[in-house]
Amino acid sequence: MAESSGVQVVVRVRPLNSKEKQGNTVPIVSSSSQRNEVTLIRGLGPKSTKHTFTFDKVFNEFTSQQEVFEQTLAPLVTDVFKGFESTVFAYGQTGTGKTYTMEGEIDIPNEAGVIPRSCEAIFQRLTDSRYSESSVRVSYLEIYNEELCDLLVDTAKAAALKICEDVSGKVVCYGLSEFPVTSTTEVLEILRHAQARRRVGETKMNKFSSRSHCLFSLSVTSKEVVDSGRIERRGKLHLVDLAGSECAKTTGAEAGRLRESQNINKSLLTLGRVITSLRDKTARIPYRDSKLTRLLQEALGGHSKTCVIATLSPSIMCADETLSTLKYAEAAHGLENKAAQAFVRMSAFGEPMGDGTEIGDARTFSEMEQRMHYMEIQCEEAQAALGRKHEEVATMLERAELAESKIDGLATSLNLAETQLREQREANDIMVVMPAFKPSTV
Ligand SMILES: Nc1ncnc2c1ncn2[C@@H]1O[C@H](COP(=O)(O)OP(=O)(O)O)[C@@H](O)[C@H]1O
Ligand SMILES: [Mg+2]
């Protein structure tokens, strides 16, 4: 069974964090989840340039973790039950929300990311009586410095991992453990252990960030009974939390780190080239150029669906990396820039247009103007989110009213039944009592 494949590209802009807010950081990325647009403004004042990109979906601080799941992973979970293999990548600079999107805060239900939500959706579906048998297995692989590591077993006990082809020509990771799981709770326990094993290194950007690529895979086998027999389907879902996309030079990396970054970039660059080669249908797809792409060869190039979640920070401090992430995401999407590079003139009161020299007050004014622009868009987005919440509340109220009217109806029926029962009892009593009062005819 074949279905059209394609790369869905979504962008998620994280909110300014408390440190950035305190530091009065200028936000330069605005996003519209209504128009699915992200706009990056580079430079302040008359020399600023505006880049607008359109994607399949755009999420921002008003998008909940559940909404991100519903609009990205939920359709892929359905595909897994059709026997397809799908892959989701989180791509972006360190500290922009890749791990938050993938795993999230696994102990806080509202903050859980797409991995626990996908597991929940899979186990929920498997409760359907149409599935006579099923099994779910998970594996968690880390690619660090182009070396492979099994995150589900202790390093001391781990087998040497190797990428090779099985007898059918399928690329597999030889030695990687797969654990059977029967509930989301079990998966969360596995995630907690894996988190502890993830290698983290300290850089100037974010000391908790990981510079490894993490590939969480879920294999689902389901057997369904139909009139003419049984159907067995095997689907797979790969959820990949990529290493930070920043270059070595922006992270203050030194000697050993530099080698690390080059390797990480090699995997990321190869992934980008694979995606564009697939889109352009070129003769040679460079799967073999990195471990990550070789492993995901089947998921990327077969009849599978790919979703890239590009994560961004709105801060001016991340401008270069944000533009590079947007361009990477755009290449994966294959879309033209909506307004490739519009030139926007802004000028402070009394400042001559066009000479481009910025001094003291003019700069402050431009920054204020930029903050105001950001706040206006945030305001629009907040209103739209509020509108969606209002709709949800209205639907819930409607359902509550319906339930109330049903309760009223049931209460009336209950009263009626009680009255009838009482009347019946009284009639019976009379019938029993009657003979005792019957005067003797003797
Ligand atoms: N969309 C978001 N909403 C709220 N907090 C976020 C969001 N994205 C990221 N964060 C927070 O920002 C910090 C960095 O996110 P993280 O996922 O670790 O980044 P990355 O994995 O890309 O390095 C974390 O504290 C995380 O909770
Ligand atoms: Mg991370």
Short mmCIF file of C-alpha atoms and ligand atoms in Angstrom, two decimals:
data_model
loop_
_atom_site.label_atom_id
_atom_site.label_comp_id
_atom_site.label_asym_id
_atom_site.label_seq_id
_atom_site.Cartn_x
_atom_site.Cartn_y
_atom_site.Cartn_z
CA MET A 1 0.00 0.00 0.00
CA ALA A 2 1.48 3.34 -0.99
CA GLU A 3 0.55 6.86 -0.08
CA SER A 4 2.12 10.09 -1.21
CA SER A 5 5.08 11.09 0.91
CA GLY A 6 6.26 14.56 1.63
CA VAL A 7 8.16 16.76 4.01
CA GLN A 8 5.98 18.76 6.32
CA VAL A 9 7.84 21.71 7.76
CA VAL A 10 6.62 23.51 10.83
CA VAL A 11 8.30 26.26 12.80
CA ARG A 12 7.97 26.80 16.52
CA VAL A 13 9.08 30.10 18.04
CA ARG A 14 9.71 29.84 21.76
CA PRO A 15 8.78 32.72 24.10
CA LEU A 16 11.40 35.14 25.39
CA ASN A 17 12.73 33.55 28.56
CA SER A 18 12.85 35.38 31.89
CA LYS A 19 16.55 36.24 31.50
CA GLU A 20 15.89 37.77 28.08
CA LYS A 21 12.90 39.69 29.43
CA GLN A 22 14.92 41.02 32.35
CA GLY A 23 17.73 42.01 30.03
CA ASN A 24 15.21 43.87 27.87
CA THR A 25 16.27 41.80 24.85
CA VAL A 26 14.94 43.08 21.53
CA PRO A 27 12.65 40.46 19.95
CA ILE A 28 13.21 40.32 16.19
CA VAL A 29 11.08 37.34 15.19
CA SER A 30 7.35 37.69 14.90
CA SER A 31 5.07 34.85 13.93
CA SER A 32 1.50 34.41 12.87
CA SER A 33 -0.09 31.03 13.50
CA GLN A 34 -3.10 32.24 11.48
CA ARG A 35 -1.09 33.00 8.33
CA ASN A 36 1.62 30.39 9.07
CA GLU A 37 4.25 33.06 8.61
CA VAL A 38 7.49 33.86 10.38
CA THR A 39 9.09 37.27 9.94
CA LEU A 40 12.64 38.06 10.90
CA ILE A 41 13.75 41.67 11.03
CA ARG A 42 17.51 42.15 10.80
CA GLY A 43 19.12 45.40 11.82
CA LEU A 44 17.36 48.33 13.34
CA GLY A 45 16.20 51.59 11.85
CA PRO A 46 16.48 52.57 8.19
CA LYS A 47 18.87 49.76 7.31
CA SER A 48 16.68 46.99 8.63
CA THR A 49 15.63 44.18 6.33
CA LYS A 50 12.63 41.99 6.67
CA HIS A 51 12.55 38.29 5.72
CA THR A 52 9.19 36.58 5.63
CA PHE A 53 8.85 32.81 5.35
CA THR A 54 5.73 30.68 5.03
CA PHE A 55 5.55 27.12 6.33
CA ASP A 56 2.96 24.36 6.72
CA LYS A 57 2.35 25.41 10.31
CA VAL A 58 3.72 28.06 12.61
CA PHE A 59 3.56 27.73 16.38
CA ASN A 60 4.45 30.27 19.03
CA GLU A 61 4.11 30.84 22.76
CA PHE A 62 0.33 30.67 22.46
CA THR A 63 0.46 27.14 21.06
CA SER A 64 0.17 24.44 23.70
CA GLN A 65 2.13 21.18 23.69
CA GLN A 66 -1.15 19.36 22.93
CA GLU A 67 -1.81 21.58 19.90
CA VAL A 68 1.72 20.93 18.60
CA PHE A 69 1.09 17.19 18.98
CA GLU A 70 -2.31 17.35 17.27
CA GLN A 71 -0.98 19.25 14.28
CA THR A 72 2.25 17.31 13.72
CA LEU A 73 2.34 13.85 15.27
CA ALA A 74 -1.31 12.84 15.52
CA PRO A 75 -1.67 12.15 11.74
CA LEU A 76 1.62 10.23 11.78
CA VAL A 77 0.36 8.02 14.62
CA THR A 78 -2.58 7.17 12.35
CA ASP A 79 -0.05 6.28 9.62
CA VAL A 80 1.83 3.98 11.99
CA PHE A 81 -1.40 1.99 12.33
CA LYS A 82 -1.54 1.77 8.53
CA GLY A 83 1.94 0.25 8.58
CA PHE A 84 3.96 3.29 7.52
CA GLU A 85 7.30 4.50 8.78
CA SER A 86 7.50 8.19 9.65
CA THR A 87 10.18 10.46 11.01
CA VAL A 88 9.99 13.71 12.93
CA PHE A 89 13.06 15.91 13.39
CA ALA A 90 13.51 18.76 15.82
CA TYR A 91 16.05 21.11 14.25
CA GLY A 92 17.38 24.36 15.66
CA GLN A 93 19.92 26.26 17.67
CA THR A 94 20.68 25.09 21.20
CA GLY A 95 18.20 26.48 23.70
CA THR A 96 15.37 27.04 21.23
CA GLY A 97 13.11 24.18 22.40
CA LYS A 98 14.00 20.97 20.53
CA THR A 99 14.01 18.79 23.65
CA TYR A 100 11.02 20.69 25.05
CA THR A 101 9.11 19.86 21.87
CA MET A 102 10.22 16.22 21.72
CA GLU A 103 10.23 15.12 25.35
CA GLY A 104 9.03 18.17 27.24
CA GLU A 105 8.62 18.04 30.99
CA ILE A 106 7.63 14.41 31.25
CA ASP A 107 6.39 14.71 34.84
CA ILE A 108 4.05 17.65 34.14
CA PRO A 109 1.12 16.46 31.97
CA ASN A 110 0.49 19.85 30.27
CA GLU A 111 4.19 20.25 29.48
CA ALA A 112 4.79 16.77 28.06
CA GLY A 113 6.22 16.77 24.55
CA VAL A 114 5.35 14.80 21.43
CA ILE A 115 7.13 11.57 22.47
CA PRO A 116 4.99 10.86 25.58
CA ARG A 117 1.88 12.13 23.75
CA SER A 118 2.51 9.79 20.79
CA CYS A 119 2.90 6.83 23.17
CA GLU A 120 -0.33 7.78 24.91
CA ALA A 121 -2.14 8.01 21.55
CA ILE A 122 -0.75 4.63 20.43
CA PHE A 123 -1.75 2.81 23.64
CA GLN A 124 -5.15 4.51 23.57
CA ARG A 125 -5.75 3.27 20.01
CA LEU A 126 -4.67 -0.25 20.92
CA THR A 127 -7.52 -0.48 23.45
CA ASP A 128 -9.86 -0.72 20.43
CA SER A 129 -11.35 -4.21 20.40
CA ARG A 130 -10.66 -4.55 16.67
CA TYR A 131 -6.99 -5.25 17.48
CA SER A 132 -6.76 -8.86 18.48
CA GLU A 133 -3.03 -8.69 19.19
CA SER A 134 -0.45 -5.95 19.38
CA SER A 135 3.06 -5.15 20.49
CA VAL A 136 4.96 -1.90 20.99
CA ARG A 137 8.73 -1.76 21.20
CA VAL A 138 11.04 1.17 21.81
CA SER A 139 14.70 1.89 21.17
CA TYR A 140 16.76 4.99 21.89
CA LEU A 141 19.98 5.63 20.02
CA GLU A 142 22.42 8.47 20.48
CA ILE A 143 24.81 9.59 17.76
CA TYR A 144 27.63 11.55 19.31
CA ASN A 145 30.69 12.52 17.35
CA GLU A 146 29.55 10.04 14.66
CA GLU A 147 29.70 7.28 17.30
CA LEU A 148 26.67 5.20 18.22
CA CYS A 149 25.44 4.66 21.79
CA ASP A 150 22.46 2.68 23.08
CA LEU A 151 20.66 4.89 25.61
CA LEU A 152 18.59 2.01 26.99
CA VAL A 153 21.41 -0.12 28.38
CA ASP A 154 24.29 0.61 30.71
CA THR A 155 27.48 1.42 28.84
CA ALA A 156 29.28 -1.46 30.56
CA LYS A 157 26.71 -3.99 29.31
CA ALA A 158 26.17 -2.46 25.90
CA ALA A 159 27.01 -4.39 22.78
CA ALA A 160 29.10 -2.72 20.11
CA LEU A 161 26.73 -1.00 17.71
CA LYS A 162 27.21 -1.13 13.99
CA ILE A 163 25.24 0.08 11.04
CA CYS A 164 24.85 -2.65 8.46
CA GLU A 165 22.39 -4.12 5.99
CA ASP A 166 20.31 -7.17 6.85
CA VAL A 167 19.62 -9.98 4.37
CA SER A 168 16.77 -8.03 2.79
CA GLY A 169 19.05 -5.02 2.23
CA LYS A 170 17.42 -2.97 4.97
CA VAL A 171 19.77 -0.70 6.94
CA VAL A 172 19.76 -1.67 10.62
CA CYS A 173 21.68 -0.76 13.74
CA TYR A 174 23.18 -4.09 14.74
CA GLY A 175 23.27 -4.59 18.54
CA LEU A 176 20.72 -1.88 19.41
CA SER A 177 18.32 -3.04 22.12
CA GLU A 178 14.57 -2.89 21.67
CA PHE A 179 12.34 -2.99 24.73
CA PRO A 180 8.73 -4.16 24.70
CA VAL A 181 6.42 -1.67 26.45
CA THR A 182 2.77 -1.90 27.42
CA SER A 183 1.97 1.54 28.81
CA THR A 184 3.00 5.21 28.67
CA THR A 185 4.18 4.93 32.29
CA GLU A 186 6.72 2.31 31.21
CA VAL A 187 7.91 4.55 28.38
CA LEU A 188 8.30 7.51 30.75
CA GLU A 189 10.44 5.38 33.04
CA ILE A 190 12.63 4.44 30.09
CA LEU A 191 12.89 8.12 29.06
CA ARG A 192 14.02 9.11 32.57
CA HIS A 193 16.85 6.58 32.44
CA ALA A 194 17.83 7.63 28.95
CA GLN A 195 17.86 11.31 29.90
CA ALA A 196 20.40 10.56 32.60
CA ARG A 197 22.64 8.86 30.07
CA ARG A 198 22.52 11.61 27.44
CA ARG A 199 25.86 13.26 27.07
CA VAL A 200 25.77 16.90 27.83
CA GLY A 201 28.59 19.38 27.49
CA GLU A 202 28.99 22.90 28.60
CA THR A 203 29.18 25.64 26.01
CA LYS A 204 28.65 29.34 26.22
CA MET A 205 25.15 28.93 24.80
CA ASN A 206 23.42 26.55 27.19
CA LYS A 207 25.19 24.32 29.63
CA PHE A 208 22.41 21.74 29.66
CA SER A 209 22.20 21.44 25.96
CA SER A 210 23.12 18.25 24.25
CA ARG A 211 25.45 18.06 21.32
CA SER A 212 24.32 14.61 20.36
CA HIS A 213 21.58 13.48 18.00
CA CYS A 214 19.00 11.32 19.78
CA LEU A 215 16.79 8.94 17.87
CA PHE A 216 13.80 7.55 19.75
CA SER A 217 11.98 4.85 17.76
CA LEU A 218 8.62 3.24 18.36
CA SER A 219 7.69 0.05 16.50
CA VAL A 220 4.05 -0.91 16.54
CA THR A 221 2.72 -4.25 15.37
CA SER A 222 -1.02 -4.64 15.34
CA LYS A 223 -3.20 -7.52 14.26
CA GLU A 224 -6.75 -6.86 13.22
CA VAL A 225 -9.46 -9.44 12.67
CA VAL A 226 -11.57 -8.87 9.57
CA ASP A 227 -14.29 -10.98 7.92
CA SER A 228 -11.89 -12.75 5.62
CA GLY A 229 -9.05 -13.22 8.09
CA ARG A 230 -6.45 -11.19 9.96
CA ILE A 231 -4.41 -8.20 8.94
CA GLU A 232 -1.05 -7.56 10.51
CA ARG A 233 0.50 -4.13 10.23
CA ARG A 234 3.94 -2.99 11.31
CA GLY A 235 4.56 0.70 11.54
CA LYS A 236 7.41 2.78 12.90
CA LEU A 237 7.80 6.25 14.26
CA HIS A 238 11.22 7.86 14.66
CA LEU A 239 11.47 10.96 16.79
CA VAL A 240 14.80 12.69 16.38
CA ASP A 241 16.11 15.38 18.70
CA LEU A 242 19.01 16.80 16.72
CA ALA A 243 22.06 18.46 18.20
CA GLY A 244 22.18 22.26 18.20
CA SER A 245 22.56 23.67 14.73
CA GLU A 246 24.95 26.47 15.73
CA CYS A 247 28.42 26.55 14.25
CA ALA A 248 31.54 26.00 16.33
CA LYS A 249 32.50 29.65 16.13
CA THR A 250 29.34 30.86 17.87
CA THR A 251 29.63 28.47 20.79
CA GLY A 252 33.17 29.38 21.81
CA ALA A 253 34.20 25.82 21.10
CA GLU A 254 37.81 24.90 21.41
CA ALA A 255 40.08 22.12 20.14
CA GLY A 256 38.18 18.87 20.98
CA ARG A 257 34.86 20.63 20.81
CA LEU A 258 35.63 21.89 17.36
CA ARG A 259 36.01 18.34 16.09
CA GLU A 260 32.70 17.54 17.75
CA SER A 261 30.94 20.45 16.08
CA GLN A 262 32.34 19.55 12.70
CA ASN A 263 30.95 16.04 13.07
CA ILE A 264 27.61 17.31 14.25
CA ASN A 265 27.44 19.68 11.34
CA LYS A 266 28.41 16.88 9.00
CA SER A 267 25.31 14.94 10.08
CA LEU A 268 23.10 18.03 9.92
CA LEU A 269 24.45 19.14 6.57
CA THR A 270 24.03 15.64 5.16
CA LEU A 271 20.48 15.53 6.46
CA GLY A 272 19.78 18.83 4.70
CA ARG A 273 21.35 17.55 1.48
CA VAL A 274 19.35 14.31 1.66
CA ILE A 275 16.11 16.22 2.10
CA THR A 276 16.82 18.56 -0.83
CA SER A 277 18.07 15.71 -3.03
CA LEU A 278 14.87 13.80 -2.33
CA ARG A 279 12.81 16.87 -3.12
CA ASP A 280 14.75 17.54 -6.35
CA LYS A 281 14.72 13.82 -7.21
CA THR A 282 18.46 13.77 -7.95
CA ALA A 283 20.08 10.50 -9.01
CA ARG A 284 22.36 10.15 -5.98
CA ILE A 285 20.95 10.70 -2.52
CA PRO A 286 23.90 11.10 -0.08
CA TYR A 287 22.54 8.80 2.64
CA ARG A 288 25.91 7.17 3.19
CA ASP A 289 27.68 10.42 4.03
CA SER A 290 26.59 10.37 7.69
CA LYS A 291 25.45 7.84 10.28
CA LEU A 292 22.21 9.69 10.93
CA THR A 293 21.09 9.73 7.31
CA ARG A 294 22.24 6.17 6.66
CA LEU A 295 20.15 4.93 9.56
CA LEU A 296 17.12 6.91 8.51
CA GLN A 297 17.50 6.04 4.83
CA GLU A 298 14.34 3.97 4.71
CA ALA A 299 12.34 6.45 6.75
CA LEU A 300 13.49 9.37 4.61
CA GLY A 301 13.39 7.88 1.16
CA GLY A 302 10.73 5.17 1.28
CA HIS A 303 6.99 5.60 1.34
CA SER A 304 7.22 7.48 4.56
CA LYS A 305 6.35 10.87 5.88
CA THR A 306 8.84 13.31 7.25
CA CYS A 307 8.13 16.25 9.47
CA VAL A 308 10.72 18.85 10.40
CA ILE A 309 10.00 20.98 13.45
CA ALA A 310 12.37 23.95 13.27
CA THR A 311 12.71 25.72 16.60
CA LEU A 312 13.61 29.40 16.98
CA SER A 313 14.34 31.99 19.61
CA PRO A 314 12.78 35.43 19.05
CA SER A 315 15.86 37.18 20.47
CA ILE A 316 18.12 39.59 18.58
CA MET A 317 21.08 37.69 20.06
CA CYS A 318 20.24 34.68 17.86
CA ALA A 319 19.63 36.59 14.60
CA ASP A 320 22.25 34.83 12.42
CA GLU A 321 21.39 31.34 13.59
CA THR A 322 17.65 32.06 13.30
CA LEU A 323 18.05 33.09 9.66
CA SER A 324 20.14 29.99 8.98
CA THR A 325 17.49 27.75 10.63
CA LEU A 326 14.74 29.41 8.60
CA LYS A 327 16.72 28.86 5.39
CA TYR A 328 17.36 25.22 6.30
CA ALA A 329 13.66 24.73 7.01
CA GLU A 330 12.76 26.49 3.78
CA ALA A 331 15.07 24.18 1.81
CA ALA A 332 13.35 21.19 3.40
CA HIS A 333 10.02 22.65 2.45
CA GLY A 334 11.02 23.68 -1.03
CA LEU A 335 9.00 26.86 -0.80
CA GLU A 336 9.93 30.20 -2.28
CA ASN A 337 10.28 33.12 0.12
CA LYS A 338 6.98 34.93 0.22
CA ALA A 339 8.72 38.27 0.22
CA ALA A 340 12.27 37.15 -0.36
CA GLN A 341 14.04 40.13 1.07
CA ALA A 342 11.89 43.20 1.31
CA PHE A 343 13.66 46.39 2.25
CA VAL A 344 11.84 48.22 5.01
CA ARG A 345 12.65 51.74 5.82
CA MET A 346 12.15 52.93 9.34
CA SER A 347 13.23 56.25 10.56
CA ALA A 348 13.13 58.11 13.83
CA PHE A 349 11.27 61.44 14.08
CA GLY A 350 13.42 64.17 12.59
CA GLU A 351 15.96 61.70 11.28
CA PRO A 352 16.67 62.03 7.57
CA MET A 353 15.52 59.03 5.56
CA GLY A 354 18.04 56.93 3.80
CA ASP A 355 21.48 57.98 4.94
CA GLY A 356 21.46 55.00 7.29
CA THR A 357 23.59 56.56 10.05
CA GLU A 358 22.22 55.64 13.42
CA ILE A 359 23.12 57.43 16.58
CA GLY A 360 22.09 57.27 20.25
CA ASP A 361 18.40 58.21 20.44
CA ALA A 362 17.61 57.01 16.96
CA ARG A 363 18.80 53.53 17.90
CA THR A 364 16.74 53.55 21.12
CA PHE A 365 13.77 54.66 19.07
CA SER A 366 14.33 51.87 16.53
CA GLU A 367 14.58 49.31 19.31
CA MET A 368 11.37 50.63 20.85
CA GLU A 369 9.70 50.52 17.48
CA GLN A 370 10.87 46.91 17.02
CA ARG A 371 9.58 45.94 20.49
CA MET A 372 6.24 47.61 19.72
CA HIS A 373 5.96 45.74 16.44
CA TYR A 374 6.65 42.45 18.28
CA MET A 375 4.09 43.30 20.96
CA GLU A 376 1.44 44.18 18.38
CA ILE A 377 1.86 40.79 16.70
CA GLN A 378 1.93 39.03 20.10
CA CYS A 379 -1.29 40.84 20.96
CA GLU A 380 -2.94 39.61 17.73
CA GLU A 381 -1.74 36.07 18.45
CA ALA A 382 -2.96 36.23 22.05
CA GLN A 383 -6.37 37.40 20.80
CA ALA A 384 -6.51 34.54 18.29
CA ALA A 385 -5.53 32.04 21.03
CA LEU A 386 -8.17 33.56 23.30
CA GLY A 387 -10.71 33.18 20.49
CA ARG A 388 -9.84 29.49 20.18
CA LYS A 389 -10.19 29.06 23.97
CA HIS A 390 -13.58 30.86 23.84
CA GLU A 391 -14.74 28.42 21.18
CA GLU A 392 -13.58 25.50 23.33
CA VAL A 393 -15.41 26.95 26.36
CA ALA A 394 -18.56 27.55 24.26
CA THR A 395 -18.50 23.91 23.05
CA MET A 396 -18.01 22.67 26.61
CA LEU A 397 -20.84 24.87 27.86
CA GLU A 398 -23.11 23.53 25.13
CA ARG A 399 -22.21 19.97 26.15
CA ALA A 400 -22.78 20.82 29.83
CA GLU A 401 -26.22 22.30 29.00
CA LEU A 402 -27.11 19.21 27.01
CA ALA A 403 -26.00 16.99 29.88
CA GLU A 404 -28.01 19.14 32.31
CA SER A 405 -31.16 18.87 30.22
CA LYS A 406 -30.63 15.09 30.05
CA ILE A 407 -30.27 15.06 33.85
CA ASP A 408 -33.52 17.09 34.15
CA GLY A 409 -35.29 14.60 31.88
CA LEU A 410 -33.93 11.68 33.88
CA ALA A 411 -34.98 13.32 37.18
CA THR A 412 -38.53 13.78 35.85
CA SER A 413 -38.64 10.13 34.74
CA LEU A 414 -37.28 9.08 38.12
CA ASN A 415 -39.94 11.11 39.96
CA LEU A 416 -42.61 9.61 37.78
CA ALA A 417 -41.30 6.09 38.38
CA GLU A 418 -41.15 6.75 42.13
CA THR A 419 -44.74 8.03 42.16
CA GLN A 420 -45.88 5.01 40.15
CA LEU A 421 -44.01 2.70 42.50
CA ARG A 422 -45.53 4.39 45.54
CA GLU A 423 -49.03 4.17 44.04
CA GLN A 424 -48.46 0.53 43.17
CA ARG A 425 -47.27 -0.21 46.73
CA GLU A 426 -50.28 1.56 48.21
CA ALA A 427 -52.61 -0.37 45.91
CA ASN A 428 -50.91 -3.64 46.96
CA ASP A 429 -51.23 -2.71 50.66
CA ILE A 430 -54.90 -2.05 50.19
CA MET A 431 -55.29 -5.38 48.46
CA VAL A 432 -53.52 -7.17 51.32
CA VAL A 433 -55.28 -5.21 54.05
CA MET A 434 -58.77 -5.38 52.51
CA PRO A 435 -59.66 -8.97 53.52
CA ALA A 436 -58.89 -8.23 57.21
CA PHE A 437 -61.55 -5.55 57.22
CA LYS A 438 -64.08 -7.66 55.35
CA PRO A 439 -67.07 -8.10 57.67
CA SER A 440 -67.96 -11.69 58.38
CA THR A 441 -71.05 -12.90 56.57
CA VAL A 442 -71.55 -15.76 59.00
N1 LIG B 1 7.79 26.65 23.47
C1 LIG B 1 8.30 26.78 24.70
N2 LIG B 1 7.54 27.20 25.72
C2 LIG B 1 8.05 27.33 26.96
N3 LIG B 1 9.32 27.06 27.28
C3 LIG B 1 10.15 26.64 26.31
C4 LIG B 1 9.68 26.46 24.97
N4 LIG B 1 10.70 26.03 24.22
C5 LIG B 1 11.76 25.92 25.06
N5 LIG B 1 11.43 26.27 26.29
C6 LIG B 1 12.35 26.29 27.45
O1 LIG B 1 13.61 26.80 26.99
C7 LIG B 1 14.69 26.07 27.55
C8 LIG B 1 15.56 25.44 26.44
O2 LIG B 1 14.80 24.50 25.74
P1 LIG B 1 15.39 23.08 25.25
O3 LIG B 1 14.25 22.27 24.77
O4 LIG B 1 16.27 22.48 26.28
O5 LIG B 1 16.28 23.57 24.02
P2 LIG B 1 17.18 22.69 23.03
O6 LIG B 1 16.83 21.26 23.23
O7 LIG B 1 16.80 23.19 21.67
O8 LIG B 1 18.59 23.00 23.38
C9 LIG B 1 14.09 25.02 28.46
O9 LIG B 1 14.09 25.52 29.77
C10 LIG B 1 12.65 24.89 27.97
O10 LIG B 1 11.78 24.50 29.00
MG MG B 2 18.09 19.67 23.83
#
